[in-house]
Every structure is written in C-alpha cells, then in structure tokens.
PDB file of C-alpha atoms in Angstrom:
ATOM      1  CA  GLU A   1     -63.266 -23.146   3.955  1.00  0.00           C
ATOM      2  CA  ILE A   2     -64.714 -26.406   1.898  1.00  0.00           C
ATOM      3  CA  HIS A   3     -68.152 -26.535   0.564  1.00  0.00           C
ATOM      4  CA  PHE A   4     -69.927 -29.994   0.684  1.00  0.00           C
ATOM      5  CA  ARG A   5     -71.100 -30.777  -3.074  1.00  0.00           C
ATOM      6  CA  HIS A   6     -74.575 -31.802  -3.212  1.00  0.00           C
ATOM      7  CA  LEU A   7     -74.595 -34.247  -6.163  1.00  0.00           C
ATOM      8  CA  SER A   8     -77.099 -37.453  -6.111  1.00  0.00           C
ATOM      9  CA  SER A   9     -75.567 -40.637  -6.540  1.00  0.00           C
ATOM     10  CA  THR A  10     -76.486 -44.225  -7.434  1.00  0.00           C
ATOM     11  CA  MET A  11     -77.576 -45.489  -3.851  1.00  0.00           C
ATOM     12  CA  LYS A  12     -80.931 -47.285  -4.303  1.00  0.00           C
ATOM     13  CA  PHE A  13     -82.550 -45.834  -1.007  1.00  0.00           C
ATOM     14  CA  SER A  14     -82.184 -42.552  -2.757  1.00  0.00           C
ATOM     15  CA  MET A  15     -84.345 -42.558  -5.686  1.00  0.00           C
ATOM     16  CA  LEU A  16     -87.637 -42.090  -4.683  1.00  0.00           C
ATOM     17  CA  ALA A  17     -85.989 -38.820  -3.242  1.00  0.00           C
ATOM     18  CA  ILE A  18     -83.959 -38.163  -6.658  1.00  0.00           C
ATOM     19  CA  ALA A  19     -87.306 -38.401  -8.310  1.00  0.00           C
ATOM     20  CA  ALA A  20     -89.785 -35.722  -6.032  1.00  0.00           C
ATOM     21  CA  ALA A  21     -86.896 -33.519  -6.891  1.00  0.00           C
ATOM     22  CA  ALA A  22     -87.003 -33.715 -10.356  1.00  0.00           C
ATOM     23  CA  LEU A  23     -90.705 -33.442 -10.610  1.00  0.00           C
ATOM     24  CA  THR A  24     -90.355 -30.222  -8.200  1.00  0.00           C
ATOM     25  CA  ALA A  25     -87.850 -29.124 -10.930  1.00  0.00           C
ATOM     26  CA  GLY A  26     -90.648 -29.243 -13.927  1.00  0.00           C
ATOM     27  CA  VAL A  27     -92.817 -27.444 -11.351  1.00  0.00           C
ATOM     28  CA  ASN A  28     -90.289 -24.499 -11.694  1.00  0.00           C
ATOM     29  CA  GLY A  29     -90.892 -24.457 -15.318  1.00  0.00           C
ATOM     30  CA  PHE A  30     -93.712 -22.495 -15.295  1.00  0.00           C
ATOM     31  CA  ALA A  31     -91.634 -18.895 -13.630  1.00  0.00           C
ATOM     32  CA  GLY A  32     -91.372 -18.278 -17.587  1.00  0.00           C
ATOM     33  CA  THR A  33     -95.058 -17.952 -18.220  1.00  0.00           C
ATOM     34  CA  GLN A  34     -97.028 -15.405 -18.613  1.00  0.00           C
ATOM     35  CA  MET A  35     -99.645 -15.505 -15.077  1.00  0.00           C
ATOM     36  CA  PRO A  36    -101.097 -13.333 -12.972  1.00  0.00           C
ATOM     37  CA  ALA A  37     -99.413 -12.564  -9.451  1.00  0.00           C
ATOM     38  CA  ALA A  38    -101.645 -14.236  -7.547  1.00  0.00           C
ATOM     39  CA  ARG A  39    -100.788 -17.573  -9.666  1.00  0.00           C
ATOM     40  CA  THR A  40     -97.442 -16.993 -10.025  1.00  0.00           C
ATOM     41  CA  PHE A  41     -97.123 -16.665  -6.287  1.00  0.00           C
ATOM     42  CA  ALA A  42     -99.211 -19.910  -5.811  1.00  0.00           C
ATOM     43  CA  VAL A  43     -97.317 -21.581  -8.187  1.00  0.00           C
ATOM     44  CA  ARG A  44     -93.945 -20.393  -6.230  1.00  0.00           C
ATOM     45  CA  GLN A  45     -95.581 -20.984  -2.620  1.00  0.00           C
ATOM     46  CA  SER A  46     -96.476 -24.451  -4.046  1.00  0.00           C
ATOM     47  CA  THR A  47     -93.072 -25.013  -5.456  1.00  0.00           C
ATOM     48  CA  MET A  48     -91.201 -24.342  -1.972  1.00  0.00           C
ATOM     49  CA  LEU A  49     -93.947 -26.508   0.128  1.00  0.00           C
ATOM     50  CA  LYS A  50     -92.798 -29.510  -2.689  1.00  0.00           C
ATOM     51  CA  ALA A  51     -89.062 -28.600  -2.087  1.00  0.00           C
ATOM     52  CA  THR A  52     -89.825 -28.899   1.362  1.00  0.00           C
ATOM     53  CA  GLU A  53     -91.385 -32.168   1.231  1.00  0.00           C
ATOM     54  CA  VAL A  54     -88.421 -33.690  -1.119  1.00  0.00           C
ATOM     55  CA  GLU A  55     -86.229 -32.657   1.158  1.00  0.00           C
ATOM     56  CA  THR A  56     -87.904 -33.908   4.391  1.00  0.00           C
ATOM     57  CA  ASP A  57     -88.573 -36.943   1.797  1.00  0.00           C
ATOM     58  CA  LYS A  58     -84.589 -37.408   1.616  1.00  0.00           C
ATOM     59  CA  MET A  59     -83.654 -37.052   5.330  1.00  0.00           C
ATOM     60  CA  ALA A  60     -86.738 -39.709   6.062  1.00  0.00           C
ATOM     61  CA  ALA A  61     -85.039 -42.383   3.540  1.00  0.00           C
ATOM     62  CA  LEU A  62     -81.124 -41.216   4.733  1.00  0.00           C
ATOM     63  CA  ALA A  63     -82.270 -42.135   8.248  1.00  0.00           C
ATOM     64  CA  THR A  64     -84.240 -45.089   7.214  1.00  0.00           C
ATOM     65  CA  ALA A  65     -80.394 -45.996   5.470  1.00  0.00           C
ATOM     66  CA  ALA A  66     -78.551 -45.493   7.941  1.00  0.00           C
ATOM     67  CA  ASN A  67     -80.563 -47.883   9.977  1.00  0.00           C
ATOM     68  CA  GLU A  68     -80.528 -50.670   7.270  1.00  0.00           C
ATOM     69  CA  ALA A  69     -76.594 -49.973   7.667  1.00  0.00           C
ATOM     70  CA  ARG A  70     -76.859 -50.724  11.508  1.00  0.00           C
ATOM     71  CA  GLY A  71     -78.453 -53.665  11.108  1.00  0.00           C
ATOM     72  CA  LEU A  72     -76.226 -55.237   8.349  1.00  0.00           C
ATOM     73  CA  ALA A  73     -73.284 -54.702  10.694  1.00  0.00           C
ATOM     74  CA  MET A  74     -74.994 -56.042  13.946  1.00  0.00           C
ATOM     75  CA  ASP A  75     -76.106 -59.183  11.488  1.00  0.00           C
ATOM     76  CA  SER A  76     -73.003 -59.461  10.242  1.00  0.00           C
ATOM     77  CA  ILE A  77     -70.455 -59.067  13.807  1.00  0.00           C
ATOM     78  CA  ALA A  78     -72.748 -61.439  15.042  1.00  0.00           C
ATOM     79  CA  ALA A  79     -72.543 -64.025  12.712  1.00  0.00           C
ATOM     80  CA  ALA A  80     -68.996 -63.858  12.633  1.00  0.00           C
ATOM     81  CA  HIS A  81     -68.400 -63.764  16.368  1.00  0.00           C
ATOM     82  CA  SER A  82     -66.053 -61.287  16.038  1.00  0.00           C
ATOM     83  CA  GLY A  83     -65.407 -57.451  15.164  1.00  0.00           C
ATOM     84  CA  HIS A  84     -66.386 -53.770  15.895  1.00  0.00           C
ATOM     85  CA  MET A  85     -69.374 -52.567  16.555  1.00  0.00           C
ATOM     86  CA  GLY A  86     -69.036 -49.284  17.784  1.00  0.00           C
ATOM     87  CA  LEU A  87     -67.989 -47.758  14.547  1.00  0.00           C
ATOM     88  CA  PRO A  88     -70.579 -49.309  12.026  1.00  0.00           C
ATOM     89  CA  LEU A  89     -73.549 -47.958  14.534  1.00  0.00           C
ATOM     90  CA  GLY A  90     -72.503 -44.702  15.634  1.00  0.00           C
ATOM     91  CA  ALA A  91     -71.195 -43.496  12.391  1.00  0.00           C
ATOM     92  CA  ALA A  92     -74.513 -44.775   9.822  1.00  0.00           C
ATOM     93  CA  GLU A  93     -75.450 -41.323   9.642  1.00  0.00           C
ATOM     94  CA  ILE A  94     -72.073 -40.281   8.431  1.00  0.00           C
ATOM     95  CA  GLY A  95     -72.363 -43.164   5.733  1.00  0.00           C
ATOM     96  CA  ALA A  96     -76.021 -42.527   4.811  1.00  0.00           C
ATOM     97  CA  SER A  97     -74.940 -38.558   4.132  1.00  0.00           C
ATOM     98  CA  LEU A  98     -71.734 -39.555   2.337  1.00  0.00           C
ATOM     99  CA  TYR A  99     -72.924 -42.304   0.101  1.00  0.00           C
ATOM    100  CA  GLY A 100     -76.720 -41.227  -0.295  1.00  0.00           C
ATOM    101  CA  SER A 101     -76.211 -37.683  -1.021  1.00  0.00           C
ATOM    102  CA  GLN A 102     -72.534 -35.835  -0.557  1.00  0.00           C
ATOM    103  CA  MET A 103     -70.246 -38.247  -2.860  1.00  0.00           C
ATOM    104  CA  THR A 104     -70.085 -38.628  -6.230  1.00  0.00           C
ATOM    105  CA  TYR A 105     -69.248 -42.162  -7.648  1.00  0.00           C
ATOM    106  CA  ASN A 106     -70.457 -44.833 -10.339  1.00  0.00           C
ATOM    107  CA  ALA A 107     -71.269 -48.178  -8.529  1.00  0.00           C
ATOM    108  CA  LYS A 108     -71.433 -50.283 -11.385  1.00  0.00           C
ATOM    109  CA  ASP A 109     -68.030 -48.053 -12.397  1.00  0.00           C
ATOM    110  CA  PRO A 110     -65.635 -48.183  -8.767  1.00  0.00           C
ATOM    111  CA  GLN A 111     -62.378 -47.324 -11.313  1.00  0.00           C
ATOM    112  CA  TRP A 112     -64.230 -44.178 -12.598  1.00  0.00           C
ATOM    113  CA  MET A 113     -61.323 -41.615 -12.631  1.00  0.00           C
ATOM    114  CA  ASN A 114     -63.078 -38.568 -11.053  1.00  0.00           C
ATOM    115  CA  ARG A 115     -65.392 -40.509  -8.578  1.00  0.00           C
ATOM    116  CA  ASP A 116     -64.735 -39.377  -4.607  1.00  0.00           C
ATOM    117  CA  ARG A 117     -62.615 -41.587  -2.815  1.00  0.00           C
ATOM    118  CA  PHE A 118     -63.887 -42.678   0.913  1.00  0.00           C
ATOM    119  CA  ILE A 119     -61.092 -43.828   2.858  1.00  0.00           C
ATOM    120  CA  LEU A 120     -61.503 -45.567   6.582  1.00  0.00           C
ATOM    121  CA  SER A 121     -58.428 -45.090   8.624  1.00  0.00           C
ATOM    122  CA  ALA A 122     -60.255 -46.538  11.392  1.00  0.00           C
ATOM    123  CA  GLY A 123     -60.205 -50.310   9.484  1.00  0.00           C
ATOM    124  CA  HIS A 124     -61.041 -52.145  12.397  1.00  0.00           C
ATOM    125  CA  GLY A 125     -65.283 -50.654  11.586  1.00  0.00           C
ATOM    126  CA  SER A 126     -64.687 -51.918   8.925  1.00  0.00           C
ATOM    127  CA  MET A 127     -68.515 -53.468   8.479  1.00  0.00           C
ATOM    128  CA  PHE A 128     -68.729 -49.835   8.250  1.00  0.00           C
ATOM    129  CA  LEU A 129     -67.581 -49.375   4.831  1.00  0.00           C
ATOM    130  CA  TYR A 130     -69.090 -52.949   3.861  1.00  0.00           C
ATOM    131  CA  SER A 131     -72.583 -52.258   4.678  1.00  0.00           C
ATOM    132  CA  TRP A 132     -72.902 -48.973   2.612  1.00  0.00           C
ATOM    133  CA  LEU A 133     -70.561 -50.843  -0.527  1.00  0.00           C
ATOM    134  CA  ASN A 134     -73.789 -53.416  -0.012  1.00  0.00           C
ATOM    135  CA  LEU A 135     -76.518 -50.542  -0.048  1.00  0.00           C
ATOM    136  CA  ALA A 136     -74.717 -48.265  -2.485  1.00  0.00           C
ATOM    137  CA  GLY A 137     -74.968 -51.087  -5.138  1.00  0.00           C
ATOM    138  CA  PHE A 138     -71.171 -52.143  -5.469  1.00  0.00           C
ATOM    139  CA  ASP A 139     -70.775 -55.616  -6.488  1.00  0.00           C
ATOM    140  CA  LEU A 140     -70.461 -56.628  -3.019  1.00  0.00           C
ATOM    141  CA  PRO A 141     -72.991 -59.754  -3.147  1.00  0.00           C
ATOM    142  CA  MET A 142     -75.497 -59.877   0.398  1.00  0.00           C
ATOM    143  CA  GLU A 143     -73.494 -63.433   0.575  1.00  0.00           C
ATOM    144  CA  GLU A 144     -70.086 -61.811   1.143  1.00  0.00           C
ATOM    145  CA  VAL A 145     -71.634 -59.388   3.809  1.00  0.00           C
ATOM    146  CA  LYS A 146     -72.847 -62.297   5.299  1.00  0.00           C
ATOM    147  CA  ASN A 147     -68.893 -64.266   5.448  1.00  0.00           C
ATOM    148  CA  PHE A 148     -67.234 -61.197   7.293  1.00  0.00           C
ATOM    149  CA  ARG A 149     -64.037 -62.304   8.595  1.00  0.00           C
ATOM    150  CA  GLN A 150     -64.298 -65.230   6.755  1.00  0.00           C
ATOM    151  CA  HIS A 151     -61.159 -67.062   4.957  1.00  0.00           C
ATOM    152  CA  HIS A 152     -60.614 -66.437   1.284  1.00  0.00           C
ATOM    153  CA  SER A 153     -64.048 -63.687   1.682  1.00  0.00           C
ATOM    154  CA  MET A 154     -64.463 -60.327  -0.122  1.00  0.00           C
ATOM    155  CA  THR A 155     -65.146 -58.906   3.712  1.00  0.00           C
ATOM    156  CA  PRO A 156     -61.756 -59.187   5.788  1.00  0.00           C
ATOM    157  CA  GLY A 157     -61.195 -57.906   8.934  1.00  0.00           C
ATOM    158  CA  HIS A 158     -59.783 -54.737   7.681  1.00  0.00           C
ATOM    159  CA  PRO A 159     -60.589 -52.810   4.308  1.00  0.00           C
ATOM    160  CA  GLU A 160     -57.919 -54.507   1.297  1.00  0.00           C
ATOM    161  CA  PHE A 161     -57.299 -52.883  -1.373  1.00  0.00           C
ATOM    162  CA  PRO A 162     -58.084 -55.042  -4.015  1.00  0.00           C
ATOM    163  CA  ASN A 163     -55.365 -57.429  -4.643  1.00  0.00           C
ATOM    164  CA  SER A 164     -55.143 -61.638  -5.328  1.00  0.00           C
ATOM    165  CA  GLU A 165     -56.265 -62.368  -1.847  1.00  0.00           C
ATOM    166  CA  HIS A 166     -59.736 -59.880  -1.889  1.00  0.00           C
ATOM    167  CA  ASN A 167     -61.481 -58.664  -4.722  1.00  0.00           C
ATOM    168  CA  THR A 168     -63.727 -56.114  -3.246  1.00  0.00           C
ATOM    169  CA  PRO A 169     -64.800 -52.965  -5.320  1.00  0.00           C
ATOM    170  CA  GLY A 170     -64.609 -49.781  -3.742  1.00  0.00           C
ATOM    171  CA  ILE A 171     -62.058 -50.358  -1.512  1.00  0.00           C
ATOM    172  CA  GLU A 172     -59.721 -47.376  -2.021  1.00  0.00           C
ATOM    173  CA  CYS A 173     -56.477 -48.473   0.310  1.00  0.00           C
ATOM    174  CA  THR A 174     -55.983 -50.926   2.643  1.00  0.00           C
ATOM    175  CA  THR A 175     -56.080 -49.547   6.337  1.00  0.00           C
ATOM    176  CA  GLY A 176     -56.036 -50.839   9.756  1.00  0.00           C
ATOM    177  CA  PRO A 177     -52.866 -49.627  11.183  1.00  0.00           C
ATOM    178  CA  LEU A 178     -54.749 -45.941  13.121  1.00  0.00           C
ATOM    179  CA  GLY A 179     -53.737 -42.973  11.157  1.00  0.00           C
ATOM    180  CA  GLN A 180     -52.239 -44.753   8.457  1.00  0.00           C
ATOM    181  CA  GLY A 181     -55.714 -43.663   6.868  1.00  0.00           C
ATOM    182  CA  VAL A 182     -55.188 -40.064   7.597  1.00  0.00           C
ATOM    183  CA  ALA A 183     -51.956 -39.980   5.638  1.00  0.00           C
ATOM    184  CA  ASN A 184     -53.231 -41.952   2.820  1.00  0.00           C
ATOM    185  CA  ALA A 185     -56.007 -39.388   2.384  1.00  0.00           C
ATOM    186  CA  VAL A 186     -53.714 -36.692   2.751  1.00  0.00           C
ATOM    187  CA  GLY A 187     -51.705 -38.685  -0.245  1.00  0.00           C
ATOM    188  CA  PHE A 188     -54.926 -39.240  -2.108  1.00  0.00           C
ATOM    189  CA  ALA A 189     -55.928 -35.557  -1.903  1.00  0.00           C
ATOM    190  CA  VAL A 190     -52.429 -34.634  -3.265  1.00  0.00           C
ATOM    191  CA  SER A 191     -52.716 -36.724  -6.369  1.00  0.00           C
ATOM    192  CA  GLU A 192     -55.556 -34.957  -7.335  1.00  0.00           C
ATOM    193  CA  LYS A 193     -54.589 -31.338  -7.079  1.00  0.00           C
ATOM    194  CA  MET A 194     -51.580 -32.370  -9.333  1.00  0.00           C
ATOM    195  CA  ALA A 195     -53.598 -34.328 -11.729  1.00  0.00           C
ATOM    196  CA  ALA A 196     -55.636 -31.195 -11.955  1.00  0.00           C
ATOM    197  CA  ALA A 197     -53.197 -29.154 -12.133  1.00  0.00           C
ATOM    198  CA  LYS A 198     -51.804 -31.112 -15.102  1.00  0.00           C
ATOM    199  CA  TYR A 199     -55.018 -32.241 -17.255  1.00  0.00           C
ATOM    200  CA  ASN A 200     -57.413 -29.371 -16.439  1.00  0.00           C
ATOM    201  CA  THR A 201     -58.235 -26.560 -18.825  1.00  0.00           C
ATOM    202  CA  GLU A 202     -60.246 -23.564 -18.898  1.00  0.00           C
ATOM    203  CA  ASP A 203     -62.556 -25.399 -21.004  1.00  0.00           C
ATOM    204  CA  HIS A 204     -62.781 -28.901 -19.557  1.00  0.00           C
ATOM    205  CA  THR A 205     -62.634 -30.167 -15.958  1.00  0.00           C
ATOM    206  CA  ILE A 206     -61.295 -33.176 -15.945  1.00  0.00           C
ATOM    207  CA  PHE A 207     -60.279 -33.873 -12.269  1.00  0.00           C
ATOM    208  CA  ASP A 208     -62.293 -31.978  -9.257  1.00  0.00           C
ATOM    209  CA  HIS A 209     -63.017 -35.404  -7.300  1.00  0.00           C
ATOM    210  CA  HIS A 210     -62.759 -34.901  -2.984  1.00  0.00           C
ATOM    211  CA  ILE A 211     -61.437 -37.175  -0.425  1.00  0.00           C
ATOM    212  CA  TYR A 212     -63.209 -38.116   2.514  1.00  0.00           C
ATOM    213  CA  ALA A 213     -61.939 -39.590   5.878  1.00  0.00           C
ATOM    214  CA  LEU A 214     -63.404 -41.350   8.525  1.00  0.00           C
ATOM    215  CA  ALA A 215     -60.604 -41.441  11.582  1.00  0.00           C
ATOM    216  CA  GLY A 216     -60.968 -42.055  15.395  1.00  0.00           C
ATOM    217  CA  ASP A 217     -59.098 -41.482  18.632  1.00  0.00           C
ATOM    218  CA  GLY A 218     -56.296 -43.952  18.103  1.00  0.00           C
ATOM    219  CA  CYS A 219     -56.011 -42.527  14.619  1.00  0.00           C
ATOM    220  CA  PHE A 220     -54.495 -38.987  16.013  1.00  0.00           C
ATOM    221  CA  GLN A 221     -53.010 -40.617  18.943  1.00  0.00           C
ATOM    222  CA  GLU A 222     -50.422 -41.929  16.547  1.00  0.00           C
ATOM    223  CA  GLY A 223     -47.681 -38.930  15.563  1.00  0.00           C
ATOM    224  CA  VAL A 224     -48.326 -40.462  11.520  1.00  0.00           C
ATOM    225  CA  SER A 225     -51.480 -38.525  11.583  1.00  0.00           C
ATOM    226  CA  ALA A 226     -50.287 -35.498  13.001  1.00  0.00           C
ATOM    227  CA  GLU A 227     -47.214 -34.812  10.287  1.00  0.00           C
ATOM    228  CA  ALA A 228     -49.987 -35.492   7.774  1.00  0.00           C
ATOM    229  CA  ALA A 229     -52.408 -33.234   8.814  1.00  0.00           C
ATOM    230  CA  ALA A 230     -49.343 -30.451   8.874  1.00  0.00           C
ATOM    231  CA  PHE A 231     -48.560 -31.600   5.391  1.00  0.00           C
ATOM    232  CA  ALA A 232     -52.144 -30.805   4.376  1.00  0.00           C
ATOM    233  CA  ALA A 233     -52.653 -27.113   6.052  1.00  0.00           C
ATOM    234  CA  HIS A 234     -48.858 -26.519   4.402  1.00  0.00           C
ATOM    235  CA  GLU A 235     -50.301 -27.034   1.076  1.00  0.00           C
ATOM    236  CA  LYS A 236     -54.182 -25.727   1.603  1.00  0.00           C
ATOM    237  CA  LEU A 237     -55.428 -29.535   0.285  1.00  0.00           C
ATOM    238  CA  ASP A 238     -59.139 -28.044   0.309  1.00  0.00           C
ATOM    239  CA  ASN A 239     -60.220 -31.590  -1.731  1.00  0.00           C
ATOM    240  CA  LEU A 240     -59.527 -33.583   1.422  1.00  0.00           C
ATOM    241  CA  ILE A 241     -62.305 -33.823   4.379  1.00  0.00           C
ATOM    242  CA  ILE A 242     -61.683 -35.656   7.258  1.00  0.00           C
ATOM    243  CA  PHE A 243     -64.384 -36.974   9.735  1.00  0.00           C
ATOM    244  CA  TYR A 244     -63.347 -37.515  13.922  1.00  0.00           C
ATOM    245  CA  ASP A 245     -65.092 -40.427  15.212  1.00  0.00           C
ATOM    246  CA  ALA A 246     -64.966 -38.535  18.644  1.00  0.00           C
ATOM    247  CA  ASN A 247     -66.328 -41.321  20.966  1.00  0.00           C
ATOM    248  CA  GLU A 248     -63.724 -41.109  24.072  1.00  0.00           C
ATOM    249  CA  VAL A 249     -62.807 -44.589  24.184  1.00  0.00           C
ATOM    250  CA  THR A 250     -59.484 -46.136  24.089  1.00  0.00           C
ATOM    251  CA  LEU A 251     -59.566 -49.836  24.163  1.00  0.00           C
TER     252      LEU A 251
END
C-alpha cells in the first residue's frame, strides 16, 4: 500500500495556504494550558474550523494553479502552432497536487539528492511539465516557456535531460518513446531502494524519496511498460507511483 506524504513545497501559489496552516498550528498551542472546559471546547472547535478553512483555501489555490498551468500550455502551444494540448489540460489537477502539495523538492536546488522525482512518460505532453516547472519556481523563465518547440530553447517538444543542447532544470530523464518513461521510473525507484539500503542508518535517514510518473494509453500499449511493471511488483517497489492518463484515445 502506498501512502502519499503531505509535505509543503516551494510553489509560489501555495504560500498563503502554508502560512494559514502555521497560524492554525499556533492556535493549537493553547491546548496545554489550564482552561475551563467550555473555553477549551471553544478553542478546539475554533481550531477545527480554521483547519477546515485552511484546507478550503489550499484546494482553491491548487485549483487556481491548475487553471494557470492550462493557460500557459494553451498559449505556448498556440504560439508554436505545434504540440499536444490534451494531457496538459486534462491532467492539470495532477500537476497541482504533485507540485503544490505531495512532492518534496527544492526548486532552487534541483539536484538535491533526496528530492522526489517526477517523470513524464507521456513526453508528447511536455507543456504539462514546463508549465509546472515555471509555476513551481524552477529556473525556467517565462520567455523560455513562450519559446516552446523553438530551436535551442529550454522547452523542446519532448522533455530532454540537461545536455549540451538543452539545460532545463527539473527534467529527470529524456522521454518520448512511449512506455520508456515507465521503465525509467522503475529504474529510479530501484536506485532509491539501493541507496537507502547502503547509506541509511537507524539514526539517519538519507534517502526516502518517491518516484512519480505520468503515463498515457500509448505508454501501456508498449511491452516495455508491462515488463517494467512486472519487475516493480516482484521487487515490491512501494516508493513508485504511476498515474495513468486514460483518455481512451489512440492517435
């Protein structure tokens, strides 16, 4: 069974929700003082209401971010007169949840070794990833987002691992051949398990990150994804989460 970790990230749009959560935690600090029973109940009730408000604010912020990502994708693809619109639009909430709530990472230090990894196996939907890297504060400026699919830009048609041609932070591996990203994600999950077994101790946990991947119908029509999935199941890789963008379309 896989349990998602609820960790705050460095996303700009989530700062309000995080600050509100901190204020709520401050209210909780009164629990240890001596209070009349009625007043204690009132404080706890107030805390529960504030927590609900914080969660509502957070969900609203994530929904707003999802729409922002959709807008970036639509504008960039329209400007390039080329690209795949479906995945960035349909999976926007997945990106909001991952980059705004579930994943732990440092946009200012994209090589931090215990970061959660995200792999876009359905690489044709690359504007999904570029939109979220920009919104999350990675060094991917808006000008480069506007240059989607242009020669020598940081936003090529398919995500490419940093190299002499493209140096885009936050890209964990090159994807595009359908299904290959699923296999890459399994490999990343194995490497985390191996590193944890070698370097973690009872007193110090150095490696405990998760691998997230987003795959589409085409990815699972390729044999490599089935073989990789079978290996992952056999090795019980509980640090691997793969999202299936099932739109029942084959182009």
